[in-house]
PDB file of C-alpha atoms in Angstrom:
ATOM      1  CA  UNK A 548     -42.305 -23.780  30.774  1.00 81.00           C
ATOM      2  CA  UNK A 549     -41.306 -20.192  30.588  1.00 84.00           C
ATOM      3  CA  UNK A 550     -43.430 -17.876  29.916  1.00 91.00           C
ATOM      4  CA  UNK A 551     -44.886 -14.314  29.170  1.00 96.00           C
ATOM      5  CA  UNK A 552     -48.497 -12.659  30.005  1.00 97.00           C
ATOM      6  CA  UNK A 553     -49.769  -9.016  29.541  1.00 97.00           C
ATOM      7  CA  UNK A 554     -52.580  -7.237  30.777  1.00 97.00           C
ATOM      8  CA  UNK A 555     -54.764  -5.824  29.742  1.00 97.00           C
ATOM      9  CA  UNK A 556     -54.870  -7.022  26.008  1.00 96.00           C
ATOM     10  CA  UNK A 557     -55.983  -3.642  25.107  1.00 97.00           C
ATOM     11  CA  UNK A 558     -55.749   0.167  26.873  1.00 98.00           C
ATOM     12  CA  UNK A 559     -57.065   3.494  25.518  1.00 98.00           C
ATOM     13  CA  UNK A 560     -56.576   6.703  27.426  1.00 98.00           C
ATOM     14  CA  UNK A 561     -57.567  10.066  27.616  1.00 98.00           C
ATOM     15  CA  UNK A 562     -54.179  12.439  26.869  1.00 98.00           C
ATOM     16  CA  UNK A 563     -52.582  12.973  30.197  1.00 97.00           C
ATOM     17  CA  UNK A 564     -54.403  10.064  31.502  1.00 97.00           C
ATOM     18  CA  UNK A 565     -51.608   7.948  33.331  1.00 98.00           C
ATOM     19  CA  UNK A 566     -51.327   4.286  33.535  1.00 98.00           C
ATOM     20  CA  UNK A 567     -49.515   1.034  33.721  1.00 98.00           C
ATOM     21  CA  UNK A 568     -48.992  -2.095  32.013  1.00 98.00           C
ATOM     22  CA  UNK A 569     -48.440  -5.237  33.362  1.00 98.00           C
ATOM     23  CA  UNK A 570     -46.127  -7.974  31.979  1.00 98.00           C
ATOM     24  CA  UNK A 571     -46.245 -11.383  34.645  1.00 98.00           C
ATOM     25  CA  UNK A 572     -43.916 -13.601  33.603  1.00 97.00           C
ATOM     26  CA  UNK A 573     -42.235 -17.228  34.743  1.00 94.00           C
ATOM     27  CA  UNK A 574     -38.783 -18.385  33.201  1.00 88.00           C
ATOM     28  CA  UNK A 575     -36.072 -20.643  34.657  1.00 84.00           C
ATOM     29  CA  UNK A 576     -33.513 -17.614  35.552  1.00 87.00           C
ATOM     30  CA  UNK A 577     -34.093 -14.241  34.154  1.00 90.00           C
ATOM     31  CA  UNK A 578     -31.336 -12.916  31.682  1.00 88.00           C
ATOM     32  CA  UNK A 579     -33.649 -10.274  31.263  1.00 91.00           C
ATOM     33  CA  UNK A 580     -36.862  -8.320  30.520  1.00 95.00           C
ATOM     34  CA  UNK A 581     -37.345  -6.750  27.574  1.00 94.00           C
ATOM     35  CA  UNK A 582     -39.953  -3.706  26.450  1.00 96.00           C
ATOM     36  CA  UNK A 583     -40.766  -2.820  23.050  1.00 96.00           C
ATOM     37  CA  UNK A 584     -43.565  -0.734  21.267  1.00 96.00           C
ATOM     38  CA  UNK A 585     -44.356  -1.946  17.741  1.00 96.00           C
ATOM     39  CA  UNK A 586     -46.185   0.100  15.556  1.00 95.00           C
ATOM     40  CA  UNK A 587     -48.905  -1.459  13.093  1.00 92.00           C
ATOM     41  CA  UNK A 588     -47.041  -2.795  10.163  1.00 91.00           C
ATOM     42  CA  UNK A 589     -43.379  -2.177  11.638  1.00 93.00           C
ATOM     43  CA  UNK A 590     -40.848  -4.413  13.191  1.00 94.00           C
ATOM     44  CA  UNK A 591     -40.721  -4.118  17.648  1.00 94.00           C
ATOM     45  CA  UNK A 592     -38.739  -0.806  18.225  1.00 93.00           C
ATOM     46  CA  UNK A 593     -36.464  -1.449  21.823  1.00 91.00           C
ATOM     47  CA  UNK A 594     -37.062   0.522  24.872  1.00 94.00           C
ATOM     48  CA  UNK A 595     -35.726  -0.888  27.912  1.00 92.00           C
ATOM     49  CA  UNK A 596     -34.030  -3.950  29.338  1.00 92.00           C
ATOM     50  CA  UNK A 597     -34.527  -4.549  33.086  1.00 95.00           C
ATOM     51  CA  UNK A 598     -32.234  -7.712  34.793  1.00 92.00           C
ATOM     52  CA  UNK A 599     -32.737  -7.700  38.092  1.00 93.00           C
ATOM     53  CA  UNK A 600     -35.580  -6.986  40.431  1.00 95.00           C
ATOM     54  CA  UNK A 601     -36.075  -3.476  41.496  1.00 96.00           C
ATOM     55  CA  UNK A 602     -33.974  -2.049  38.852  1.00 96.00           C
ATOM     56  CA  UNK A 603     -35.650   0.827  36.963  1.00 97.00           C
ATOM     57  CA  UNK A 604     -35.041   2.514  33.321  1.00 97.00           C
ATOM     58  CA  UNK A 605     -36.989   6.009  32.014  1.00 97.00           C
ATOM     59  CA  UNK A 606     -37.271   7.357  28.665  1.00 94.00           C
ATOM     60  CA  UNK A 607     -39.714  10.263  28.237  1.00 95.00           C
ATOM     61  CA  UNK A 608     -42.799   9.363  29.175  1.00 97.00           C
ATOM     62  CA  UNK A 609     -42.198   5.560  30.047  1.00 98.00           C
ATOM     63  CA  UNK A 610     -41.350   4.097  32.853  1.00 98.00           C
ATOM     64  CA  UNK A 611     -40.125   0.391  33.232  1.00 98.00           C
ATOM     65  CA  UNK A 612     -40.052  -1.461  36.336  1.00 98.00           C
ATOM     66  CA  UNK A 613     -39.072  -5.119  37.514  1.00 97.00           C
ATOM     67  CA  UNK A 614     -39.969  -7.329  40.090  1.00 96.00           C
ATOM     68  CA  UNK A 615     -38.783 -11.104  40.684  1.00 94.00           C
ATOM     69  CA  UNK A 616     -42.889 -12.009  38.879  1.00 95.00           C
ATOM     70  CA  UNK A 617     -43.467  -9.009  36.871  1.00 97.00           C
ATOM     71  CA  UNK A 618     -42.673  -5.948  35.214  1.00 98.00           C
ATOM     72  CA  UNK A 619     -44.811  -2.596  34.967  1.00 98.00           C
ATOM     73  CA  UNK A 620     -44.385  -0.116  31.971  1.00 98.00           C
ATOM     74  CA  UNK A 621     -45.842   3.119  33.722  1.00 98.00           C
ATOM     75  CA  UNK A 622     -47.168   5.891  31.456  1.00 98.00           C
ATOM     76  CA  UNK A 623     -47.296   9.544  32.572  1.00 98.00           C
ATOM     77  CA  UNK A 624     -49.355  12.059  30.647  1.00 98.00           C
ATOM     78  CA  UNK A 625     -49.361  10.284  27.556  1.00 97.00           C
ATOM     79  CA  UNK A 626     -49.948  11.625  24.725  1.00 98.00           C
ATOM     80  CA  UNK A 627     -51.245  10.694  20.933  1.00 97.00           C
ATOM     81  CA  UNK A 628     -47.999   9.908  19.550  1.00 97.00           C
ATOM     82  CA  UNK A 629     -48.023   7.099  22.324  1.00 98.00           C
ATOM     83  CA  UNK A 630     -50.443   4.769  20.690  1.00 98.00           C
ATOM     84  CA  UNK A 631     -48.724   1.773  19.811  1.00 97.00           C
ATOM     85  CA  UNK A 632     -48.604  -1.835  20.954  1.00 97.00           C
ATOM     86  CA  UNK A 633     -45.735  -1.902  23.884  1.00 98.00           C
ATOM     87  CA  UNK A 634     -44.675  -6.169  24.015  1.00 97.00           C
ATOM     88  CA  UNK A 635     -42.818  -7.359  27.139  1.00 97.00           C
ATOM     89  CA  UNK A 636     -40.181  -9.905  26.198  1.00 95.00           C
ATOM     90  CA  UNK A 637     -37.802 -12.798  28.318  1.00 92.00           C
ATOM     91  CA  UNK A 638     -34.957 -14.378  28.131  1.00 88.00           C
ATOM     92  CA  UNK A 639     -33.648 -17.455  29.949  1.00 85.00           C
ATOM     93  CA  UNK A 640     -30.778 -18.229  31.726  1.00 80.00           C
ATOM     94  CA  UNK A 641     -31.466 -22.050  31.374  1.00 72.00           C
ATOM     95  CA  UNK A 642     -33.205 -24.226  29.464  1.00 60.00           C
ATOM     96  CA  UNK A 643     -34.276 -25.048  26.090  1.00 56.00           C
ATOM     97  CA  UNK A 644     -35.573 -21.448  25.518  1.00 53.00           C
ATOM     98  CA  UNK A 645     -31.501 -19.974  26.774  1.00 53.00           C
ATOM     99  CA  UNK A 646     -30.608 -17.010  24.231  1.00 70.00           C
ATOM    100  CA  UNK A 647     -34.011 -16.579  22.727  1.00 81.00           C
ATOM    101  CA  UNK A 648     -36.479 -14.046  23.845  1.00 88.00           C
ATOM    102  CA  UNK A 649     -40.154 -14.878  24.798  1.00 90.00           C
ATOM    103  CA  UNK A 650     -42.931 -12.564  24.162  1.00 93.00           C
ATOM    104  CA  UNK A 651     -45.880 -11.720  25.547  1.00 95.00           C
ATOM    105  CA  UNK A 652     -49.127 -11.027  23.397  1.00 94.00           C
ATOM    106  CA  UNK A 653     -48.903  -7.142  23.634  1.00 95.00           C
ATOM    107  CA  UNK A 654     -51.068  -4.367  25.377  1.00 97.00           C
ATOM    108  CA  UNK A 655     -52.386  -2.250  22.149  1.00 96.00           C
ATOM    109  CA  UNK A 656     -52.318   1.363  23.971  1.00 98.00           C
ATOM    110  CA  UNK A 657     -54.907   4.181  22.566  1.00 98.00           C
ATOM    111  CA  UNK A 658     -54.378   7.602  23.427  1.00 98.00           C
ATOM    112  CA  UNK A 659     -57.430   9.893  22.623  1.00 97.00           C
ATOM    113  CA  UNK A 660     -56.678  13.490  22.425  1.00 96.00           C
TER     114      UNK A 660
ATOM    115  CA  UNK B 710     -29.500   1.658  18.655  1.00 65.00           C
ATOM    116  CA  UNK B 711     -28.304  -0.316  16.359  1.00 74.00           C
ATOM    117  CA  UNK B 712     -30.038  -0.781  12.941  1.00 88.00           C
ATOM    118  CA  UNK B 713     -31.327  -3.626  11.515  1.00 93.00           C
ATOM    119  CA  UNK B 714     -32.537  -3.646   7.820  1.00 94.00           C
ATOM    120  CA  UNK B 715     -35.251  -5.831   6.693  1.00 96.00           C
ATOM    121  CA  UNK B 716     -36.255  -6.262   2.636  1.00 96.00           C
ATOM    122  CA  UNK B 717     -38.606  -6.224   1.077  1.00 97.00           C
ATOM    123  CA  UNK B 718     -41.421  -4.204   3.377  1.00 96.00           C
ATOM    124  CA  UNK B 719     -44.359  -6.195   1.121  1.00 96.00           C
ATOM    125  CA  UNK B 720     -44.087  -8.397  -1.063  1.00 97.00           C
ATOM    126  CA  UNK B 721     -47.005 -10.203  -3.284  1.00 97.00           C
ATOM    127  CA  UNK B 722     -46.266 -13.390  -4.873  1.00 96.00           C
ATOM    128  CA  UNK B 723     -48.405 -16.302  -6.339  1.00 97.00           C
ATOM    129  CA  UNK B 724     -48.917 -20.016  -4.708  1.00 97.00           C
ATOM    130  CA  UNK B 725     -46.435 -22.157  -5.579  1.00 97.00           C
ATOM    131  CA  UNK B 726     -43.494 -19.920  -5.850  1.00 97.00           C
ATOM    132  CA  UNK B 727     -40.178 -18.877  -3.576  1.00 97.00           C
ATOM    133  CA  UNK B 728     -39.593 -15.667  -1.687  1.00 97.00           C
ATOM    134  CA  UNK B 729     -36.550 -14.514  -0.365  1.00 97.00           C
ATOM    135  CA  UNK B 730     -36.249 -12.065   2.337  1.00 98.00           C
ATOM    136  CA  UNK B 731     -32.801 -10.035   3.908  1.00 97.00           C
ATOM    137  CA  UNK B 732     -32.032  -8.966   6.712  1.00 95.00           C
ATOM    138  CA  UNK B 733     -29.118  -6.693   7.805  1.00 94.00           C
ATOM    139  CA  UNK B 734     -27.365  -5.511  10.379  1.00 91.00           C
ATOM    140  CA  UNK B 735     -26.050  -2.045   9.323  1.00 90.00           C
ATOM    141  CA  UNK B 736     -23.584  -0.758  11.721  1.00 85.00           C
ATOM    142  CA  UNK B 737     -22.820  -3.759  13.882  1.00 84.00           C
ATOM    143  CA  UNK B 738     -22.016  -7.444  13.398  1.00 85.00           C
ATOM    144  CA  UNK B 739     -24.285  -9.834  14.521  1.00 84.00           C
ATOM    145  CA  UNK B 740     -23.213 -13.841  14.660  1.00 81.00           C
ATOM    146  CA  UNK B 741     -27.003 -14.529  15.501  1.00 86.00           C
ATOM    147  CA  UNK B 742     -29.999 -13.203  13.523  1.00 90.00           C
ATOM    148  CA  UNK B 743     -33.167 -14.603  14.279  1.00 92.00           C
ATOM    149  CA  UNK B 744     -36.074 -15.369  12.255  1.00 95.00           C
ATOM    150  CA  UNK B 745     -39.924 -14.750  13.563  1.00 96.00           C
ATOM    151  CA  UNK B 746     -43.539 -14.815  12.383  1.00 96.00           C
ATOM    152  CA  UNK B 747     -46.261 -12.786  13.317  1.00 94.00           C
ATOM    153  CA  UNK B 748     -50.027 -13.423  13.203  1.00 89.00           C
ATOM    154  CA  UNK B 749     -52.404 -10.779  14.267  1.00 83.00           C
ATOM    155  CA  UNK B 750     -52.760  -9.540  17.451  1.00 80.00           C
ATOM    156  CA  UNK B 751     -50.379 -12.574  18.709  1.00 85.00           C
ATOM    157  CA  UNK B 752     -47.197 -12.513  20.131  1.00 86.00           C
ATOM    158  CA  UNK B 753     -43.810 -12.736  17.497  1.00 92.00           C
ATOM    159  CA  UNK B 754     -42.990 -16.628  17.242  1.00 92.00           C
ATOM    160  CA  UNK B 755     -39.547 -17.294  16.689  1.00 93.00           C
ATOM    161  CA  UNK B 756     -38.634 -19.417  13.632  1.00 95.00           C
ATOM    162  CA  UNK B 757     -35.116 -19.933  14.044  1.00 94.00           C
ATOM    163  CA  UNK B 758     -31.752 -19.021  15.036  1.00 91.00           C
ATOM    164  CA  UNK B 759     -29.553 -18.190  12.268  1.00 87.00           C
ATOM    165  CA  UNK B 760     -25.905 -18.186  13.223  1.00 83.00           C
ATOM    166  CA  UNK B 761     -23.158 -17.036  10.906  1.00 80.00           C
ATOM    167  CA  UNK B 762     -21.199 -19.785   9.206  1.00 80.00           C
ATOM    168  CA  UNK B 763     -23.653 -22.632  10.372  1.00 82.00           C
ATOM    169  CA  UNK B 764     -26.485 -24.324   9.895  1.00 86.00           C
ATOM    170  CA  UNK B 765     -29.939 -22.748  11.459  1.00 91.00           C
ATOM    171  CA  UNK B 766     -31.395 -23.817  14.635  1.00 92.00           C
ATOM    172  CA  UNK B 767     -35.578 -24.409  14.157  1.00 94.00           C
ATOM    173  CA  UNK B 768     -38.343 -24.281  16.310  1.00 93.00           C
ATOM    174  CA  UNK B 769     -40.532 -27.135  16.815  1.00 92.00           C
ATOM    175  CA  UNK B 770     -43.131 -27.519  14.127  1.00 93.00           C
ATOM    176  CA  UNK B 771     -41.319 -24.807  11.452  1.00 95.00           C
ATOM    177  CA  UNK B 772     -40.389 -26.718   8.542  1.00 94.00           C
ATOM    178  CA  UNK B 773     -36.521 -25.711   7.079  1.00 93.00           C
ATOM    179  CA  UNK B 774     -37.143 -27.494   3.913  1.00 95.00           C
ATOM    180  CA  UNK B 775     -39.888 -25.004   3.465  1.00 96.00           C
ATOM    181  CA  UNK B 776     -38.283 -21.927   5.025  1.00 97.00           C
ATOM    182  CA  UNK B 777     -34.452 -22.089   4.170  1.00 96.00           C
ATOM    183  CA  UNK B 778     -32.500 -19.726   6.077  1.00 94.00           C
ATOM    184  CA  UNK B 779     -28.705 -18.540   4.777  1.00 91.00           C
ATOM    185  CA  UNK B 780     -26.358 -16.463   7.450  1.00 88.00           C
ATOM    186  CA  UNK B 781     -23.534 -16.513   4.589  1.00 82.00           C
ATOM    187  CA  UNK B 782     -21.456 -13.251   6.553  1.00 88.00           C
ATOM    188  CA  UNK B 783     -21.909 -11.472  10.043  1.00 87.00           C
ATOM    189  CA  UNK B 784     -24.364  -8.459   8.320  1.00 91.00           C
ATOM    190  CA  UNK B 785     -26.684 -10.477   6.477  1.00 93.00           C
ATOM    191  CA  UNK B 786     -29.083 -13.220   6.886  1.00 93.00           C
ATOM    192  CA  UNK B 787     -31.486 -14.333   4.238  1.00 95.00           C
ATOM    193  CA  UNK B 788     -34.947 -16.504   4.853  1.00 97.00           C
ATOM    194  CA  UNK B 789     -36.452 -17.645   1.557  1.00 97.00           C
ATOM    195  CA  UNK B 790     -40.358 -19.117   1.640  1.00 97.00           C
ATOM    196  CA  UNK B 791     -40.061 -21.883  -0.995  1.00 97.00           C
ATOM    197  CA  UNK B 792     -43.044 -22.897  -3.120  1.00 97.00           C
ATOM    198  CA  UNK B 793     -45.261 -20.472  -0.821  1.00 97.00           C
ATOM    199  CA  UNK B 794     -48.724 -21.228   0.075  1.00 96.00           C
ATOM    200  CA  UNK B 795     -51.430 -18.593   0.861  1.00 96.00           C
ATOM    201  CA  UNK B 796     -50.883 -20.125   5.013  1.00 95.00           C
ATOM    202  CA  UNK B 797     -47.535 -18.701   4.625  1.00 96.00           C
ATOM    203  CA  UNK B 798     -49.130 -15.359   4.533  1.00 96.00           C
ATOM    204  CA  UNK B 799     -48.084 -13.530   7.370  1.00 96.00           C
ATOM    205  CA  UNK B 800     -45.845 -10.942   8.994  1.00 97.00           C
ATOM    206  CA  UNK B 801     -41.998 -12.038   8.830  1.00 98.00           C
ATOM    207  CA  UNK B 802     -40.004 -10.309  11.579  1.00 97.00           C
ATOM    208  CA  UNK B 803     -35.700 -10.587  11.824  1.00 96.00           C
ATOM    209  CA  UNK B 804     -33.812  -9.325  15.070  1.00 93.00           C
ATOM    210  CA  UNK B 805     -30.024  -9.340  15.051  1.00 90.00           C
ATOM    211  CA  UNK B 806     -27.845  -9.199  18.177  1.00 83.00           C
ATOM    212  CA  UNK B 807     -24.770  -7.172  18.594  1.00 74.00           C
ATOM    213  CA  UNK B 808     -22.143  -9.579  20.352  1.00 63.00           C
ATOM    214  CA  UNK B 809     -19.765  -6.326  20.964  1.00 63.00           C
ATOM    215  CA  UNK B 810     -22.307  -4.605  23.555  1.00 62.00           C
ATOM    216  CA  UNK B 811     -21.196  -5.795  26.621  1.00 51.00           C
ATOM    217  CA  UNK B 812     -24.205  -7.908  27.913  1.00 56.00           C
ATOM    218  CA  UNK B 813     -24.704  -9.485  24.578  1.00 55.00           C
ATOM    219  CA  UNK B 814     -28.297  -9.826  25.260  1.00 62.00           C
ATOM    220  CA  UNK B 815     -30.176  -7.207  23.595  1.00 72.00           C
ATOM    221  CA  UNK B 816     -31.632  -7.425  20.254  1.00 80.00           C
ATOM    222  CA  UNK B 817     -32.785  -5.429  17.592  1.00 88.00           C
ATOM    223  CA  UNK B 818     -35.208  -6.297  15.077  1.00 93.00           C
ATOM    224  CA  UNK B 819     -35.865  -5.270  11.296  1.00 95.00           C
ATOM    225  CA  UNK B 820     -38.819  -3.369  10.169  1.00 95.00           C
ATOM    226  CA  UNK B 821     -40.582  -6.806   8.906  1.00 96.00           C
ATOM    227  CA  UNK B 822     -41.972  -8.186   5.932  1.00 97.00           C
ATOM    228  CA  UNK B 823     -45.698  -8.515   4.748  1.00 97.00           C
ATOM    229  CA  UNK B 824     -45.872 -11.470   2.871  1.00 97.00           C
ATOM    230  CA  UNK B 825     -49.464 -11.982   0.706  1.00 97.00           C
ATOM    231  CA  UNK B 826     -49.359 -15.575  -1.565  1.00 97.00           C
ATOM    232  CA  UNK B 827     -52.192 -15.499  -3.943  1.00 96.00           C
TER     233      UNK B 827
END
């Protein structure tokens, strides 16, 4: 059965603190990885897509990384503005899951000025 | 990235009536929008699959007599919550995908809809 864990459920940070989440996931043939921060009340904004292992994206601060078990969203410096909950998504090549995407639970990040 | 429009943000509506809630994709066209529910702190479960011109594709357990789901054109889907039920309260969520973009495999998803049955 494919599917999606993060860790930890919950972060909080100093500013400038770095960090990483961690995103394990099993699926029968990756399409691809997916990262997204969701703010409370709001809809998952995109940030990355990763599809093959040892591929890397950046934007700003973030940092997404891929391996054939997990991913890693790395933080550097963060700041306030980076409080959100990030969710790490899959999707199949095979199976009865193919097309959709498969999320995780979400890491709820806290950055304390 | 592309946009996806979701309406209403909130809405409040009493037991035993229907809801309906749009989604659109603004600047792109998407033949699959797809439908998802949110508890809290839980991961987005998808619904459906809403694909233009045809019938919707549902996930085990969601009922589509209940939760009828229209994808008339290739910018807008509709989901309508019929005779709702305070359990149907919860966070709706739509994502769209762009089938232009040339791995087809990213989607985008609307801003959601808080949906309180009293």
């Amino acid at each position: 059965e494919d599917q999606v864990t993060q860790s930890p459920e919950a972060l909080r940070l100093q500013e400038g603190e770095s960090s990483s989440l961690n995103c394990s996931y099993t699926v029968s043939g990756l399409r691809g990885l997916f990262w997204y921060r969701q703010d409370p009340g709001k809809g998952p904004e995109f940030l990355f897509t990763l599809y093959s292992a040892g591929e890397e994206k950046e934007k700003e601060r973030l940092k997404a990384t891929l391996t054939k078990k997990e991913s890693f969203l790395h933080i550097t410096a963060p700041k306030p503005e980076d409080s959100a909950t990030y969710l790490c998504a899959v999707q199949a090549l095979y199976g009865g899951s193919q097309g959709n995407l498969i999320f995780g639970k979400g890491t709820k990040l806290s950055v304390k000025p | 990235g592309a946009v996806v429009s979701q309406h209403p943000s909130w809405v409040i509506c009493k037991s035993g009536t229907s809801v309906k809630i749009e989604c659109r994709s603004l600047d792109f066209q998407a033949t699959t929008m797809f439908w998802y529910r949110q508890f809290p702190k839980q991961s987005l479960m998808l619904m459906a699959t809403s694909n233009e011109g045809s019938k919707a594709t549902y996930e085990q357990g969601v009922e589509k007599d209940k939760f009828l789901i229209n994808h008339a054109s290739l910018t807008l889907s509709t989901l309508t919550v019929t005779s709702a039920h305070p359990e149907d309260s919860s966070f709706y969520i739509c994502s769209a995908r762009d089938f232009l973009t040339v791995t087809n495999t990213e989607a985008f998803f609307g801003q959601g809809t808080r949906l309180t049955v009293v």
